[in-house]
Amino acid sequence: MGKRQQEKSQQTQHELMDAALELFRANGFQHTSIAEITDHAGYAKGNFYRHWKSKSELFLNIMAERLQYYRGQREPALEKAQSVEDVTEIVLCFLETIIDDASWYKVFLEFTVHAFDNAEVRHKLNDSEYRLSSDLFTQLFAPFISDHASARKLGALVTALFEGFLIHNALETQVLDKEDLRQAILVLTRAYLPELETAACSTSTRRTPPC
């Protein structure tokens, strides 16, 4: 494939992804068809299958790009992090960014339910390339802790807590808010990463860095 043809292919792929995301936000994952995506982007249906085998594969591609975008916003802060506490605060800011994007996380929750019936999609959804997972937590905390098993368990617990919070928000229970989530995650972090107990600064007294 020549350079110009490759650039055109990438442009088509991104335009299809943009069209899909717009429709997913408006109508949901299940109620958006491949034909609607290609029509909305102004392409023939065959263009879709040059890039993805299914709508699920497309959505995973969108998720990977969004995670890279969210993490890219935090990279400068991660490079300056000097403790587990610093990394925890950066992760909390990352989570709050997702919470504030309600139309996206509702589609994410819908797709998570969709993955229940598809082993391949379910397996990929657990990959750190697509979501905040135990593997991603291990990678973020690795420079500051020696026990990777604790970091993986913490990652799984925080993921469960965070996604449960998203469900509460989607159902509009109005019982929990972002500060409740923040405090719960800090308690989990202290419980599973003993290094925090000997940290020089307490999270209850330190000033939270800006997101």
CSV table of C-alpha atoms in Angstrom, one decimal:
chain,number,residue,atom,x,y,z
A,1,MET,CA,0.0,0.0,0.0
A,2,GLY,CA,1.4,3.4,-1.1
A,3,LYS,CA,1.8,6.3,1.4
A,4,ARG,CA,-1.1,8.2,-0.1
A,5,GLN,CA,-3.4,5.2,-0.1
A,6,GLN,CA,-2.3,4.4,3.5
A,7,GLU,CA,-3.2,8.0,4.6
A,8,LYS,CA,-6.5,7.7,2.9
A,9,SER,CA,-7.2,4.4,4.6
A,10,GLN,CA,-6.4,6.0,8.0
A,11,GLN,CA,-8.6,8.9,7.3
A,12,THR,CA,-11.5,6.6,6.4
A,13,GLN,CA,-10.9,4.7,9.6
A,14,HIS,CA,-11.0,7.8,11.8
A,15,GLU,CA,-14.0,9.2,10.1
A,16,LEU,CA,-15.9,5.9,10.6
A,17,MET,CA,-14.8,5.9,14.3
A,18,ASP,CA,-16.0,9.5,14.8
A,19,ALA,CA,-19.3,8.8,13.1
A,20,ALA,CA,-19.7,5.6,15.3
A,21,LEU,CA,-18.9,7.4,18.5
A,22,GLU,CA,-21.4,10.2,17.7
A,23,LEU,CA,-24.1,7.6,17.0
A,24,PHE,CA,-23.2,5.5,20.1
A,25,ARG,CA,-23.5,8.6,22.3
A,26,ALA,CA,-26.9,9.5,20.8
A,27,ASN,CA,-28.5,6.1,20.4
A,28,GLY,CA,-26.5,3.6,22.4
A,29,PHE,CA,-24.3,0.7,21.2
A,30,GLN,CA,-27.1,-1.9,20.6
A,31,HIS,CA,-29.3,0.6,18.7
A,32,THR,CA,-26.6,1.6,16.2
A,33,SER,CA,-26.1,-0.5,13.2
A,34,ILE,CA,-23.0,-0.8,10.9
A,35,ALA,CA,-25.1,0.5,8.0
A,36,GLU,CA,-26.0,3.6,10.1
A,37,ILE,CA,-22.4,4.2,10.9
A,38,THR,CA,-21.2,4.0,7.3
A,39,ASP,CA,-24.1,6.2,6.1
A,40,HIS,CA,-23.4,8.8,8.7
A,41,ALA,CA,-19.7,8.9,7.7
A,42,GLY,CA,-20.6,8.9,4.0
A,43,TYR,CA,-19.0,5.6,3.1
A,44,ALA,CA,-20.1,2.3,1.5
A,45,LYS,CA,-20.6,-0.5,4.0
A,46,GLY,CA,-17.6,-2.4,2.5
A,47,ASN,CA,-15.2,0.3,3.9
A,48,PHE,CA,-16.2,-0.8,7.4
A,49,TYR,CA,-15.1,-4.4,6.9
A,50,ARG,CA,-11.7,-3.3,5.6
A,51,HIS,CA,-10.9,-2.1,9.1
A,52,TRP,CA,-13.0,-4.2,11.5
A,53,LYS,CA,-14.7,-7.6,11.6
A,54,SER,CA,-17.6,-6.4,13.8
A,55,LYS,CA,-19.2,-3.5,15.6
A,56,SER,CA,-17.6,-4.9,18.8
A,57,GLU,CA,-14.1,-4.7,17.3
A,58,LEU,CA,-14.8,-1.1,16.3
A,59,PHE,CA,-15.9,-0.2,19.8
A,60,LEU,CA,-12.8,-1.8,21.3
A,61,ASN,CA,-10.7,0.3,18.9
A,62,ILE,CA,-12.6,3.5,20.1
A,63,MET,CA,-12.0,2.5,23.7
A,64,ALA,CA,-8.3,2.0,23.2
A,65,GLU,CA,-7.9,5.4,21.6
A,66,ARG,CA,-9.9,7.1,24.4
A,67,LEU,CA,-7.8,5.4,27.1
A,68,GLN,CA,-4.7,6.5,25.3
A,69,TYR,CA,-6.1,10.1,25.1
A,70,TYR,CA,-7.0,10.1,28.8
A,71,ARG,CA,-3.7,8.7,29.8
A,72,GLY,CA,-1.8,11.0,27.5
A,73,GLN,CA,-3.3,13.9,29.4
A,74,ARG,CA,-1.8,12.5,32.6
A,75,GLU,CA,1.6,11.5,31.3
A,76,PRO,CA,3.4,14.7,32.4
A,77,ALA,CA,2.1,14.3,35.9
A,78,LEU,CA,3.0,10.6,36.0
A,79,GLU,CA,6.6,11.4,34.9
A,80,LYS,CA,6.8,13.8,37.9
A,81,ALA,CA,5.2,11.4,40.4
A,82,GLN,CA,7.4,10.6,43.4
A,83,SER,CA,5.2,8.4,45.5
A,84,VAL,CA,2.3,6.0,45.5
A,85,GLU,CA,0.2,8.8,46.8
A,86,ASP,CA,1.1,11.0,43.8
A,87,VAL,CA,0.1,8.1,41.4
A,88,THR,CA,-3.2,7.5,43.3
A,89,GLU,CA,-4.2,11.2,42.9
A,90,ILE,CA,-3.4,11.1,39.2
A,91,VAL,CA,-5.6,8.0,38.8
A,92,LEU,CA,-8.4,9.6,40.8
A,93,CYS,CA,-8.3,12.6,38.4
A,94,PHE,CA,-8.4,10.2,35.5
A,95,LEU,CA,-11.5,8.5,36.9
A,96,GLU,CA,-13.2,11.8,37.5
A,97,THR,CA,-12.6,12.8,33.9
A,98,ILE,CA,-14.5,9.7,32.8
A,99,ILE,CA,-17.3,10.3,35.3
A,100,ASP,CA,-17.8,13.8,34.0
A,101,ASP,CA,-18.4,12.4,30.4
A,102,ALA,CA,-21.7,10.8,31.1
A,103,SER,CA,-22.7,10.0,27.6
A,104,TRP,CA,-19.5,8.0,27.1
A,105,TYR,CA,-19.6,6.0,30.3
A,106,LYS,CA,-23.2,5.0,29.7
A,107,VAL,CA,-22.2,3.5,26.3
A,108,PHE,CA,-19.2,1.8,28.0
A,109,LEU,CA,-21.5,0.2,30.5
A,110,GLU,CA,-23.9,-1.0,27.8
A,111,PHE,CA,-20.9,-2.5,25.9
A,112,THR,CA,-19.7,-4.2,29.1
A,113,VAL,CA,-23.1,-6.0,29.4
A,114,HIS,CA,-22.9,-6.9,25.7
A,115,ALA,CA,-19.5,-8.5,26.3
A,116,PHE,CA,-21.1,-11.0,28.8
A,117,ASP,CA,-22.2,-13.2,25.9
A,118,ASN,CA,-19.0,-13.0,23.8
A,119,ALA,CA,-16.0,-14.7,25.3
A,120,GLU,CA,-13.5,-13.1,22.8
A,121,VAL,CA,-14.9,-9.6,23.5
A,122,ARG,CA,-15.0,-10.2,27.2
A,123,HIS,CA,-11.3,-11.3,27.2
A,124,LYS,CA,-10.3,-8.2,25.2
A,125,LEU,CA,-12.3,-6.0,27.5
A,126,ASN,CA,-10.1,-7.1,30.4
A,127,ASP,CA,-7.0,-6.0,28.7
A,128,SER,CA,-5.3,-2.8,29.9
A,129,GLU,CA,-5.3,-1.5,26.4
A,130,TYR,CA,-9.0,-0.9,26.7
A,131,ARG,CA,-9.8,0.0,30.3
A,132,LEU,CA,-8.5,0.8,33.7
A,133,SER,CA,-7.5,-2.7,34.7
A,134,SER,CA,-5.3,-4.5,37.2
A,135,ASP,CA,-2.5,-4.7,34.6
A,136,LEU,CA,-2.6,-0.9,34.1
A,137,PHE,CA,-2.5,-0.3,37.9
A,138,THR,CA,0.5,-2.6,38.2
A,139,GLN,CA,2.3,-0.7,35.5
A,140,LEU,CA,1.5,2.7,37.1
A,141,PHE,CA,2.5,1.7,40.6
A,142,ALA,CA,5.5,-0.5,39.7
A,143,PRO,CA,8.1,2.2,40.2
A,144,PHE,CA,7.1,2.7,43.8
A,145,ILE,CA,6.1,-0.8,45.2
A,146,SER,CA,7.7,-4.2,45.3
A,147,ASP,CA,4.6,-6.3,45.6
A,148,HIS,CA,3.0,-6.5,42.2
A,149,ALA,CA,0.4,-9.0,43.4
A,150,SER,CA,-1.0,-6.3,45.7
A,151,ALA,CA,-1.1,-3.8,42.9
A,152,ARG,CA,-3.0,-6.2,40.7
A,153,LYS,CA,-5.5,-6.9,43.4
A,154,LEU,CA,-5.9,-3.2,44.1
A,155,GLY,CA,-6.4,-2.6,40.4
A,156,ALA,CA,-9.2,-5.2,40.2
A,157,LEU,CA,-10.9,-3.7,43.3
A,158,VAL,CA,-10.7,-0.1,42.1
A,159,THR,CA,-12.0,-1.2,38.7
A,160,ALA,CA,-15.0,-2.9,40.3
A,161,LEU,CA,-15.6,0.0,42.7
A,162,PHE,CA,-15.3,2.6,39.8
A,163,GLU,CA,-17.6,0.7,37.5
A,164,GLY,CA,-20.1,0.1,40.3
A,165,PHE,CA,-20.1,3.8,40.9
A,166,LEU,CA,-20.8,4.4,37.2
A,167,ILE,CA,-23.8,2.2,37.4
A,168,HIS,CA,-25.1,4.2,40.4
A,169,ASN,CA,-24.6,7.4,38.5
A,170,ALA,CA,-26.4,5.9,35.4
A,171,LEU,CA,-29.3,4.9,37.5
A,172,GLU,CA,-29.4,8.4,39.1
A,173,THR,CA,-29.5,7.0,42.7
A,174,GLN,CA,-28.1,10.3,44.0
A,175,VAL,CA,-26.6,8.3,47.0
A,176,LEU,CA,-22.9,8.6,46.1
A,177,ASP,CA,-20.8,11.4,44.7
A,178,LYS,CA,-17.3,11.7,43.4
A,179,GLU,CA,-15.9,12.5,46.8
A,180,ASP,CA,-17.4,9.3,48.2
A,181,LEU,CA,-15.6,7.4,45.4
A,182,ARG,CA,-12.3,9.2,46.0
A,183,GLN,CA,-12.4,8.4,49.8
A,184,ALA,CA,-13.2,4.8,49.1
A,185,ILE,CA,-10.3,4.4,46.7
A,186,LEU,CA,-7.9,6.0,49.1
A,187,VAL,CA,-9.0,3.5,51.8
A,188,LEU,CA,-8.4,0.6,49.4
A,189,THR,CA,-5.0,2.0,48.5
A,190,ARG,CA,-3.9,2.2,52.1
A,191,ALA,CA,-5.2,-1.4,52.7
A,192,TYR,CA,-3.5,-3.0,49.8
A,193,LEU,CA,-0.3,-1.0,49.5
A,194,PRO,CA,1.3,-0.9,53.0
A,195,GLU,CA,4.0,1.6,51.8
A,196,LEU,CA,1.4,4.3,52.2
A,197,GLU,CA,1.4,3.8,55.9
A,198,THR,CA,4.9,5.0,56.2
A,199,ALA,CA,4.5,7.9,53.6
A,200,ALA,CA,5.7,11.2,54.9
A,201,CYS,CA,2.5,13.0,53.9
A,202,SER,CA,-1.0,11.9,54.8
A,203,THR,CA,-3.6,12.0,52.0
A,204,SER,CA,-6.0,13.5,54.6
A,205,THR,CA,-3.8,16.6,55.1
A,206,ARG,CA,-2.0,17.0,51.7
A,207,ARG,CA,-3.4,19.3,49.1
A,208,THR,CA,-4.8,17.4,46.1
A,209,PRO,CA,-2.9,18.3,42.9
A,210,PRO,CA,-5.0,19.7,40.1
A,211,CYS,CA,-6.3,17.3,37.5
